[in-house]
Amino acid sequence: MDGITYQLIFLVVGLVAGALITKFFVKSSNKKVLEEAEDKAKSIIKEAELNSENIKKEKVIEAKEKFLKMKSEFEEEVNRKKSQILTNENKLKQRDSQLSKQIERNKRMEAELESERENLTAQLEIVKRKKEELDKAKSQQVSALEKIANLTADEAIEQIKTALEDEARTKASSHIKEIIEEAKLTSTKEAKKIVIQTIQRTATEHAIENCVSIFNIESDDVKGKIIGREGRNIRALEAATGVEIIVDDTPEAIIISGFDPVRREVARLSLHRLVTDGRIHPARIEEIVAKTTKNIEEEIVEIGERTVIDLGIHGLHPELIKMVGRMRFRSSYGQNLLQHSREVAHLCATLAAELGLNAKLAKRAGLLHDIGKVWPEEPELPHAILGMELAMKYKENKEVCNAIGAHHDEIEMTSMISPIIQTCDAISGARPGARREIMESYIKRLKDLEALALSFDGVHKCYAIQAGRELRVLVDADNVTDQVAGDLSFQISQKIETDMQYPGQIKVTVIREMRSVSYAK
């Protein structure tokens, strides 16, 4: 519209100018001047037409570009909506299938319950008839006995009750005297026995470790940032931490899955920092994970120091304090190792004090009795023997070392504290529900799986995820080529088949990433 207006203005100006000039030269009767004026008017009109045509072309081009841009945006939006609709349709189909299965199960259960209800009704009728027959027989027997004894049922019961009370008083008095005499002779022995039995009956709180952590978010919009374009952010986070990040339709929550509590904690804290900072991309993820891992190591030391301070244990070597902190992120058959060790330490101190032994030494041995379980190198020695060697290495008391090594009867007990440690360990661990052996065997299988992959040359890191159904192997790009990476995945899968026992199948994924880094100074 602006181009047309501009064109009209030029036309009007040209016409007016031509008319004025023509009139002027007509009046002056100068033909030559009139012709020049007409030529000038024509040139002005021609120039105006050219300008208007150029403006018109520019506007048409601009309109076409805008149309193409809007068309592209519309197509992208349509594709995104189609993808979302397909995803929703798949979810609805899955839910419909689950609901159908649940309905079938409910119908079967209803039929079984109806059958059981009919059986119970028939059994109740039988019991009712039997009860009526017994009541009738009992009434007949009571009537016959009353005729024979010339006594009513109440009078007979009263006489029997009086006779039994007299007999019970006589026997009870005699038995009480015998107990008192025996207690005087064995009072010390019986007192110690009672204390031990009391502690063994003590029920304390316990915690079952699991393989899943929940990371809460403020809104579901954050999930898109965490996933990243084509999932690159979540892949980088899983590769850096060794856990599985599950982003599903759970509202305002992300699931972190992994058998190693330290990895799960590193992933949880890293996610928190990334979401708080807002900058989420692969390079930033690696930086945050590295910082978080360092902070976790510092936190482990703080946990160990806080534990020994709470228990009143002094003079413990810094390396042992660090191992005590590692117990916080270790479980024994599903029972948190640090909680178990603190509990054993308290029980040992109480029992030793009741028996007149060194309570502080017993508490120290109770805290350190499972220290061999957190040694990172995983040697072939049993954890009790390894714990004893570590305690000897860091100059612990001989009685403490013997108690650690003997609490599973691997060596002979040479100290009075040793059986106390063994007893209190059983009290804490053998309670119903305190431990789950299936968890320990599951974690051992995953660790063996990672160790198997790490035994190959060129493997930098290795993580078992998805409950052991997938093994992700990160190799050194400088030492392993693409061809070697393909061969390596096959070799690892073959070794898993020959050396390990596992349910289902295991997917072996070898990841080779090449990076070039330079600095602008």
mmCIF file of C-alpha atoms in Angstrom, residues 111-418:
data_model
loop_
_atom_site.group_PDB
_atom_site.id
_atom_site.type_symbol
_atom_site.label_atom_id
_atom_site.label_comp_id
_atom_site.label_asym_id
_atom_site.label_seq_id
_atom_site.Cartn_x
_atom_site.Cartn_y
_atom_site.Cartn_z
ATOM 1 C CA ALA A 111 -14.559 -66.347 40.958
ATOM 2 C CA GLU A 112 -12.052 -67.870 43.403
ATOM 3 C CA LEU A 113 -13.441 -65.791 46.293
ATOM 4 C CA GLU A 114 -16.999 -66.837 45.445
ATOM 5 C CA SER A 115 -15.942 -70.485 45.453
ATOM 6 C CA GLU A 116 -14.164 -70.066 48.804
ATOM 7 C CA ARG A 117 -17.213 -68.259 50.231
ATOM 8 C CA GLU A 118 -19.450 -71.178 49.291
ATOM 9 C CA ASN A 119 -17.003 -73.656 50.843
ATOM 10 C CA LEU A 120 -16.839 -71.636 54.067
ATOM 11 C CA THR A 121 -20.626 -71.444 54.256
ATOM 12 C CA ALA A 122 -20.880 -75.224 53.950
ATOM 13 C CA GLN A 123 -18.163 -75.705 56.590
ATOM 14 C CA LEU A 124 -19.926 -73.288 58.975
ATOM 15 C CA GLU A 125 -23.139 -75.263 58.656
ATOM 16 C CA ILE A 126 -21.266 -78.465 59.509
ATOM 17 C CA VAL A 127 -19.583 -76.831 62.526
ATOM 18 C CA LYS A 128 -22.910 -75.461 63.738
ATOM 19 C CA ARG A 129 -24.516 -78.933 63.640
ATOM 20 C CA LYS A 130 -21.508 -80.481 65.431
ATOM 21 C CA LYS A 131 -21.674 -77.795 68.140
ATOM 22 C CA GLU A 132 -25.370 -78.452 68.751
ATOM 23 C CA GLU A 133 -24.664 -82.182 69.052
ATOM 24 C CA LEU A 134 -21.787 -81.556 71.512
ATOM 25 C CA ASP A 135 -23.897 -79.210 73.660
ATOM 26 C CA LYS A 136 -26.651 -81.829 73.844
ATOM 27 C CA ALA A 137 -24.168 -84.595 74.807
ATOM 28 C CA LYS A 138 -22.510 -82.347 77.405
ATOM 29 C CA SER A 139 -25.874 -81.540 78.998
ATOM 30 C CA GLN A 140 -26.694 -85.252 79.230
ATOM 31 C CA GLN A 141 -23.293 -86.049 80.822
ATOM 32 C CA VAL A 142 -23.663 -83.264 83.429
ATOM 33 C CA SER A 143 -27.139 -84.527 84.408
ATOM 34 C CA ALA A 144 -25.810 -88.090 84.818
ATOM 35 C CA LEU A 145 -22.841 -86.931 86.967
ATOM 36 C CA GLU A 146 -25.112 -84.845 89.225
ATOM 37 C CA LYS A 147 -27.288 -87.925 89.918
ATOM 38 C CA ILE A 148 -24.229 -90.083 90.736
ATOM 39 C CA ALA A 149 -22.431 -87.532 93.010
ATOM 40 C CA ASN A 150 -25.545 -86.027 94.631
ATOM 41 C CA LEU A 151 -23.969 -82.600 93.810
ATOM 42 C CA THR A 152 -24.825 -79.849 91.397
ATOM 43 C CA ALA A 153 -22.285 -78.827 88.767
ATOM 44 C CA ASP A 154 -21.515 -75.514 90.581
ATOM 45 C CA GLU A 155 -20.894 -77.287 93.917
ATOM 46 C CA ALA A 156 -18.534 -79.803 92.267
ATOM 47 C CA ILE A 157 -16.588 -77.015 90.543
ATOM 48 C CA GLU A 158 -16.195 -75.092 93.789
ATOM 49 C CA GLN A 159 -14.838 -78.160 95.666
ATOM 50 C CA ILE A 160 -12.316 -78.923 92.861
ATOM 51 C CA LYS A 161 -11.233 -75.258 92.714
ATOM 52 C CA THR A 162 -10.548 -75.146 96.493
ATOM 53 C CA ALA A 163 -8.526 -78.368 96.377
ATOM 54 C CA LEU A 164 -6.418 -77.181 93.415
ATOM 55 C CA GLU A 165 -5.694 -73.808 95.056
ATOM 56 C CA ASP A 166 -4.403 -75.472 98.223
ATOM 57 C CA GLU A 167 -2.213 -77.855 96.238
ATOM 58 C CA ALA A 168 -0.851 -75.005 94.055
ATOM 59 C CA ARG A 169 0.038 -72.871 97.096
ATOM 60 C CA THR A 170 1.986 -75.744 98.654
ATOM 61 C CA LYS A 171 3.916 -76.542 95.467
ATOM 62 C CA ALA A 172 4.579 -72.848 94.717
ATOM 63 C CA SER A 173 6.028 -72.200 98.181
ATOM 64 C CA SER A 174 8.352 -75.183 97.852
ATOM 65 C CA HIS A 175 9.405 -74.185 94.316
ATOM 66 C CA ILE A 176 10.066 -70.565 95.338
ATOM 67 C CA LYS A 177 12.380 -71.675 98.139
ATOM 68 C CA GLU A 178 14.341 -73.861 95.728
ATOM 69 C CA ILE A 179 14.661 -70.993 93.211
ATOM 70 C CA ILE A 180 15.895 -68.586 95.896
ATOM 71 C CA GLU A 181 18.533 -71.063 97.115
ATOM 72 C CA GLU A 182 19.715 -71.758 93.571
ATOM 73 C CA ALA A 183 19.805 -68.022 92.746
ATOM 74 C CA LYS A 184 22.044 -67.305 95.731
ATOM 75 C CA LEU A 185 24.563 -69.871 94.452
ATOM 76 C CA THR A 186 24.550 -68.772 90.796
ATOM 77 C CA SER A 187 23.511 -65.101 91.023
ATOM 78 C CA THR A 188 26.515 -63.675 89.135
ATOM 79 C CA LYS A 189 26.287 -66.192 86.295
ATOM 80 C CA GLU A 190 22.540 -65.801 85.936
ATOM 81 C CA ALA A 191 22.773 -61.993 86.014
ATOM 82 C CA LYS A 192 25.227 -61.984 83.088
ATOM 83 C CA LYS A 193 23.028 -64.443 81.197
ATOM 84 C CA ILE A 194 19.957 -62.268 81.728
ATOM 85 C CA VAL A 195 21.812 -59.161 80.475
ATOM 86 C CA ILE A 196 22.887 -60.929 77.285
ATOM 87 C CA GLN A 197 19.415 -62.316 76.682
ATOM 88 C CA THR A 198 17.897 -58.868 77.249
ATOM 89 C CA ILE A 199 20.193 -57.295 74.662
ATOM 90 C CA GLN A 200 19.481 -60.093 72.200
ATOM 91 C CA ARG A 201 15.762 -59.402 72.520
ATOM 92 C CA THR A 202 16.238 -55.684 71.890
ATOM 93 C CA ALA A 203 14.459 -54.527 68.744
ATOM 94 C CA THR A 204 15.972 -51.434 67.172
ATOM 95 C CA GLU A 205 15.185 -49.495 64.045
ATOM 96 C CA HIS A 206 16.802 -50.569 60.841
ATOM 97 C CA ALA A 207 16.880 -49.273 57.282
ATOM 98 C CA ILE A 208 16.786 -51.195 54.020
ATOM 99 C CA GLU A 209 18.891 -49.670 51.253
ATOM 100 C CA ASN A 210 17.523 -49.627 47.682
ATOM 101 C CA CYS A 211 18.770 -48.903 44.201
ATOM 102 C CA VAL A 212 16.630 -45.861 43.395
ATOM 103 C CA SER A 213 16.766 -42.191 44.383
ATOM 104 C CA ILE A 214 14.091 -39.594 43.610
ATOM 105 C CA PHE A 215 15.124 -36.101 42.442
ATOM 106 C CA ASN A 216 12.266 -33.625 42.879
ATOM 107 C CA ILE A 217 11.897 -30.673 40.510
ATOM 108 C CA GLU A 218 9.744 -27.556 40.649
ATOM 109 C CA SER A 219 8.033 -28.083 37.296
ATOM 110 C CA ASP A 220 8.027 -30.556 34.407
ATOM 111 C CA ASP A 221 9.539 -27.889 32.113
ATOM 112 C CA VAL A 222 12.932 -28.673 33.657
ATOM 113 C CA LYS A 223 12.781 -32.227 32.256
ATOM 114 C CA GLY A 224 13.262 -30.934 28.725
ATOM 115 C CA LYS A 225 16.423 -29.060 29.720
ATOM 116 C CA ILE A 226 17.804 -32.122 31.498
ATOM 117 C CA ILE A 227 17.150 -34.347 28.461
ATOM 118 C CA GLY A 228 18.639 -31.805 26.021
ATOM 119 C CA ARG A 229 18.481 -31.754 22.260
ATOM 120 C CA GLU A 230 18.150 -35.346 21.022
ATOM 121 C CA GLY A 231 18.971 -36.542 24.546
ATOM 122 C CA ARG A 232 22.591 -35.339 24.568
ATOM 123 C CA ASN A 233 22.452 -33.890 28.104
ATOM 124 C CA ILE A 234 21.022 -37.003 29.728
ATOM 125 C CA ARG A 235 23.521 -39.208 27.865
ATOM 126 C CA ALA A 236 26.400 -37.056 29.069
ATOM 127 C CA LEU A 237 25.115 -37.200 32.656
ATOM 128 C CA GLU A 238 24.722 -40.995 32.563
ATOM 129 C CA ALA A 239 28.205 -41.422 31.077
ATOM 130 C CA ALA A 240 29.793 -39.144 33.691
ATOM 131 C CA THR A 241 28.060 -40.611 36.756
ATOM 132 C CA GLY A 242 27.446 -44.245 35.793
ATOM 133 C CA VAL A 243 23.768 -44.259 36.781
ATOM 134 C CA GLU A 244 20.536 -44.462 34.815
ATOM 135 C CA ILE A 245 18.406 -41.312 34.665
ATOM 136 C CA ILE A 246 14.728 -42.153 34.157
ATOM 137 C CA VAL A 247 12.588 -39.243 32.947
ATOM 138 C CA ASP A 248 8.994 -40.429 32.581
ATOM 139 C CA ASP A 249 5.517 -39.002 33.156
ATOM 140 C CA THR A 250 5.951 -38.992 36.945
ATOM 141 C CA PRO A 251 4.947 -35.424 37.925
ATOM 142 C CA GLU A 252 7.742 -33.165 39.193
ATOM 143 C CA ALA A 253 10.186 -36.037 39.768
ATOM 144 C CA ILE A 254 13.146 -37.715 38.074
ATOM 145 C CA ILE A 255 14.286 -41.232 39.048
ATOM 146 C CA ILE A 256 18.005 -41.962 39.530
ATOM 147 C CA SER A 257 18.713 -45.695 39.329
ATOM 148 C CA GLY A 258 21.996 -47.391 40.234
ATOM 149 C CA PHE A 259 23.341 -50.032 42.604
ATOM 150 C CA ASP A 260 26.178 -47.831 43.947
ATOM 151 C CA PRO A 261 24.909 -45.292 46.540
ATOM 152 C CA VAL A 262 27.920 -43.011 45.959
ATOM 153 C CA ARG A 263 27.157 -42.731 42.240
ATOM 154 C CA ARG A 264 23.490 -42.048 42.962
ATOM 155 C CA GLU A 265 24.411 -39.302 45.431
ATOM 156 C CA VAL A 266 26.864 -37.723 42.958
ATOM 157 C CA ALA A 267 24.164 -37.780 40.262
ATOM 158 C CA ARG A 268 21.535 -36.315 42.615
ATOM 159 C CA LEU A 269 23.749 -33.442 43.784
ATOM 160 C CA SER A 270 24.975 -32.755 40.235
ATOM 161 C CA LEU A 271 21.388 -32.535 38.977
ATOM 162 C CA HIS A 272 20.520 -30.157 41.801
ATOM 163 C CA ARG A 273 23.425 -27.854 40.924
ATOM 164 C CA LEU A 274 22.708 -27.959 37.195
ATOM 165 C CA VAL A 275 19.014 -27.177 37.654
ATOM 166 C CA THR A 276 19.792 -24.368 40.095
ATOM 167 C CA ASP A 277 22.421 -22.867 37.778
ATOM 168 C CA GLY A 278 20.272 -23.268 34.636
ATOM 169 C CA ARG A 279 23.225 -23.930 32.307
ATOM 170 C CA ILE A 280 22.822 -27.557 31.229
ATOM 171 C CA HIS A 281 25.073 -28.848 28.447
ATOM 172 C CA PRO A 282 27.618 -31.704 28.183
ATOM 173 C CA ALA A 283 30.720 -29.663 29.045
ATOM 174 C CA ARG A 284 29.015 -28.077 32.054
ATOM 175 C CA ILE A 285 27.733 -31.481 33.165
ATOM 176 C CA GLU A 286 31.250 -32.961 33.232
ATOM 177 C CA GLU A 287 32.543 -29.973 35.183
ATOM 178 C CA ILE A 288 29.766 -30.173 37.781
ATOM 179 C CA VAL A 289 30.116 -33.970 38.177
ATOM 180 C CA ALA A 290 33.868 -33.616 38.781
ATOM 181 C CA LYS A 291 33.296 -30.942 41.442
ATOM 182 C CA THR A 292 30.507 -32.961 43.072
ATOM 183 C CA THR A 293 32.684 -36.091 43.214
ATOM 184 C CA LYS A 294 35.363 -34.093 45.026
ATOM 185 C CA ASN A 295 32.763 -32.698 47.437
ATOM 186 C CA ILE A 296 31.475 -36.218 48.169
ATOM 187 C CA GLU A 297 35.010 -37.281 49.145
ATOM 188 C CA GLU A 298 35.169 -34.343 51.555
ATOM 189 C CA GLU A 299 31.715 -35.219 52.894
ATOM 190 C CA ILE A 300 32.850 -38.808 53.533
ATOM 191 C CA VAL A 301 35.624 -37.497 55.798
ATOM 192 C CA GLU A 302 33.150 -35.219 57.614
ATOM 193 C CA ILE A 303 30.734 -38.131 58.172
ATOM 194 C CA GLY A 304 33.546 -40.241 59.625
ATOM 195 C CA GLU A 305 34.696 -37.453 61.950
ATOM 196 C CA ARG A 306 31.136 -36.741 63.087
ATOM 197 C CA THR A 307 30.542 -40.443 63.779
ATOM 198 C CA VAL A 308 33.622 -40.918 65.961
ATOM 199 C CA ILE A 309 32.822 -37.693 67.841
ATOM 200 C CA ASP A 310 29.229 -38.842 68.484
ATOM 201 C CA LEU A 311 30.476 -42.197 69.786
ATOM 202 C CA GLY A 312 33.215 -40.615 71.914
ATOM 203 C CA ILE A 313 36.047 -42.504 70.193
ATOM 204 C CA HIS A 314 39.429 -40.737 70.230
ATOM 205 C CA GLY A 315 42.785 -41.248 68.530
ATOM 206 C CA LEU A 316 41.463 -43.008 65.421
ATOM 207 C CA HIS A 317 43.767 -42.871 62.395
ATOM 208 C CA PRO A 318 42.589 -40.470 59.625
ATOM 209 C CA GLU A 319 42.436 -43.308 57.079
ATOM 210 C CA LEU A 320 40.190 -45.319 59.396
ATOM 211 C CA ILE A 321 38.010 -42.227 59.896
ATOM 212 C CA LYS A 322 37.677 -41.944 56.114
ATOM 213 C CA MET A 323 36.661 -45.611 55.890
ATOM 214 C CA VAL A 324 34.050 -45.058 58.602
ATOM 215 C CA GLY A 325 32.607 -42.262 56.445
ATOM 216 C CA ARG A 326 32.508 -44.599 53.432
ATOM 217 C CA MET A 327 30.231 -46.906 55.424
ATOM 218 C CA ARG A 328 27.460 -44.324 54.965
ATOM 219 C CA PHE A 329 27.377 -45.207 51.248
ATOM 220 C CA ARG A 330 27.681 -48.994 51.669
ATOM 221 C CA SER A 331 25.053 -51.586 52.521
ATOM 222 C CA SER A 332 25.427 -55.098 53.922
ATOM 223 C CA TYR A 333 22.649 -57.391 52.711
ATOM 224 C CA GLY A 334 20.408 -54.334 52.380
ATOM 225 C CA GLN A 335 21.286 -52.900 55.829
ATOM 226 C CA ASN A 336 23.143 -49.573 55.918
ATOM 227 C CA LEU A 337 26.677 -50.390 57.053
ATOM 228 C CA LEU A 338 27.281 -47.204 59.054
ATOM 229 C CA GLN A 339 23.968 -47.544 60.909
ATOM 230 C CA HIS A 340 24.752 -51.204 61.592
ATOM 231 C CA SER A 341 28.266 -50.384 62.898
ATOM 232 C CA ARG A 342 26.998 -47.579 65.167
ATOM 233 C CA GLU A 343 24.354 -49.913 66.546
ATOM 234 C CA VAL A 344 26.919 -52.651 67.191
ATOM 235 C CA ALA A 345 29.208 -50.108 68.899
ATOM 236 C CA HIS A 346 26.459 -49.011 71.314
ATOM 237 C CA LEU A 347 25.454 -52.608 72.082
ATOM 238 C CA CYS A 348 29.082 -53.617 72.674
ATOM 239 C CA ALA A 349 29.666 -50.719 75.074
ATOM 240 C CA THR A 350 26.498 -51.545 77.053
ATOM 241 C CA LEU A 351 27.234 -55.258 77.251
ATOM 242 C CA ALA A 352 30.897 -54.754 78.168
ATOM 243 C CA ALA A 353 29.936 -52.322 80.940
ATOM 244 C CA GLU A 354 27.425 -54.827 82.371
ATOM 245 C CA LEU A 355 30.083 -57.555 82.333
ATOM 246 C CA GLY A 356 32.720 -55.349 83.950
ATOM 247 C CA LEU A 357 34.957 -55.100 80.853
ATOM 248 C CA ASN A 358 36.487 -52.114 79.015
ATOM 249 C CA ALA A 359 33.450 -50.411 77.435
ATOM 250 C CA LYS A 360 35.466 -47.895 75.371
ATOM 251 C CA LEU A 361 37.585 -50.626 73.811
ATOM 252 C CA ALA A 362 34.469 -52.688 73.033
ATOM 253 C CA LYS A 363 32.775 -49.661 71.423
ATOM 254 C CA ARG A 364 35.871 -49.036 69.287
ATOM 255 C CA ALA A 365 35.952 -52.654 68.109
ATOM 256 C CA GLY A 366 32.193 -52.594 67.429
ATOM 257 C CA LEU A 367 32.517 -49.552 65.154
ATOM 258 C CA LEU A 368 35.462 -51.024 63.217
ATOM 259 C CA HIS A 369 34.341 -54.667 62.999
ATOM 260 C CA ASP A 370 33.147 -54.356 59.348
ATOM 261 C CA ILE A 371 35.828 -51.885 58.198
ATOM 262 C CA GLY A 372 37.088 -54.448 55.684
ATOM 263 C CA LYS A 373 33.888 -54.138 53.645
ATOM 264 C CA VAL A 374 34.702 -50.581 52.505
ATOM 265 C CA TRP A 375 38.239 -51.225 51.271
ATOM 266 C CA PRO A 376 38.021 -49.995 47.649
ATOM 267 C CA GLU A 377 40.347 -52.533 46.034
ATOM 268 C CA GLU A 378 38.103 -55.578 46.720
ATOM 269 C CA PRO A 379 40.835 -58.161 47.604
ATOM 270 C CA GLU A 380 40.278 -61.908 47.855
ATOM 271 C CA LEU A 381 40.542 -61.950 51.668
ATOM 272 C CA PRO A 382 37.357 -62.192 53.805
ATOM 273 C CA HIS A 383 36.273 -58.799 55.107
ATOM 274 C CA ALA A 384 36.955 -59.776 58.745
ATOM 275 C CA ILE A 385 40.604 -60.717 58.033
ATOM 276 C CA LEU A 386 41.092 -57.653 55.831
ATOM 277 C CA GLY A 387 39.604 -55.439 58.556
ATOM 278 C CA MET A 388 41.974 -56.964 61.132
ATOM 279 C CA GLU A 389 44.986 -56.296 58.866
ATOM 280 C CA LEU A 390 43.888 -52.695 58.317
ATOM 281 C CA ALA A 391 43.469 -52.189 62.071
ATOM 282 C CA MET A 392 46.946 -53.654 62.686
ATOM 283 C CA LYS A 393 48.373 -51.442 59.920
ATOM 284 C CA TYR A 394 47.037 -48.313 61.640
ATOM 285 C CA LYS A 395 48.271 -49.381 65.130
ATOM 286 C CA GLU A 396 44.965 -50.341 66.762
ATOM 287 C CA ASN A 397 44.867 -52.246 70.073
ATOM 288 C CA LYS A 398 45.576 -56.006 69.821
ATOM 289 C CA GLU A 399 42.258 -56.841 71.477
ATOM 290 C CA VAL A 400 40.413 -54.673 68.926
ATOM 291 C CA CYS A 401 42.273 -56.360 66.035
ATOM 292 C CA ASN A 402 41.455 -59.830 67.364
ATOM 293 C CA ALA A 403 37.788 -58.915 67.861
ATOM 294 C CA ILE A 404 37.559 -57.641 64.245
ATOM 295 C CA GLY A 405 39.212 -60.728 62.763
ATOM 296 C CA ALA A 406 37.324 -63.267 64.903
ATOM 297 C CA HIS A 407 33.769 -61.943 64.688
ATOM 298 C CA HIS A 408 33.022 -64.504 61.925
ATOM 299 C CA ASP A 409 35.235 -67.247 63.454
ATOM 300 C CA GLU A 410 37.950 -66.891 60.781
ATOM 301 C CA ILE A 411 40.587 -66.852 63.544
ATOM 302 C CA GLU A 412 40.663 -67.946 67.193
ATOM 303 C CA MET A 413 39.316 -65.574 69.830
ATOM 304 C CA THR A 414 42.025 -64.491 72.276
ATOM 305 C CA SER A 415 40.221 -61.600 73.991
ATOM 306 C CA MET A 416 37.114 -61.264 76.167
ATOM 307 C CA ILE A 417 35.897 -58.504 73.850
ATOM 308 C CA SER A 418 35.819 -60.798 70.793
#
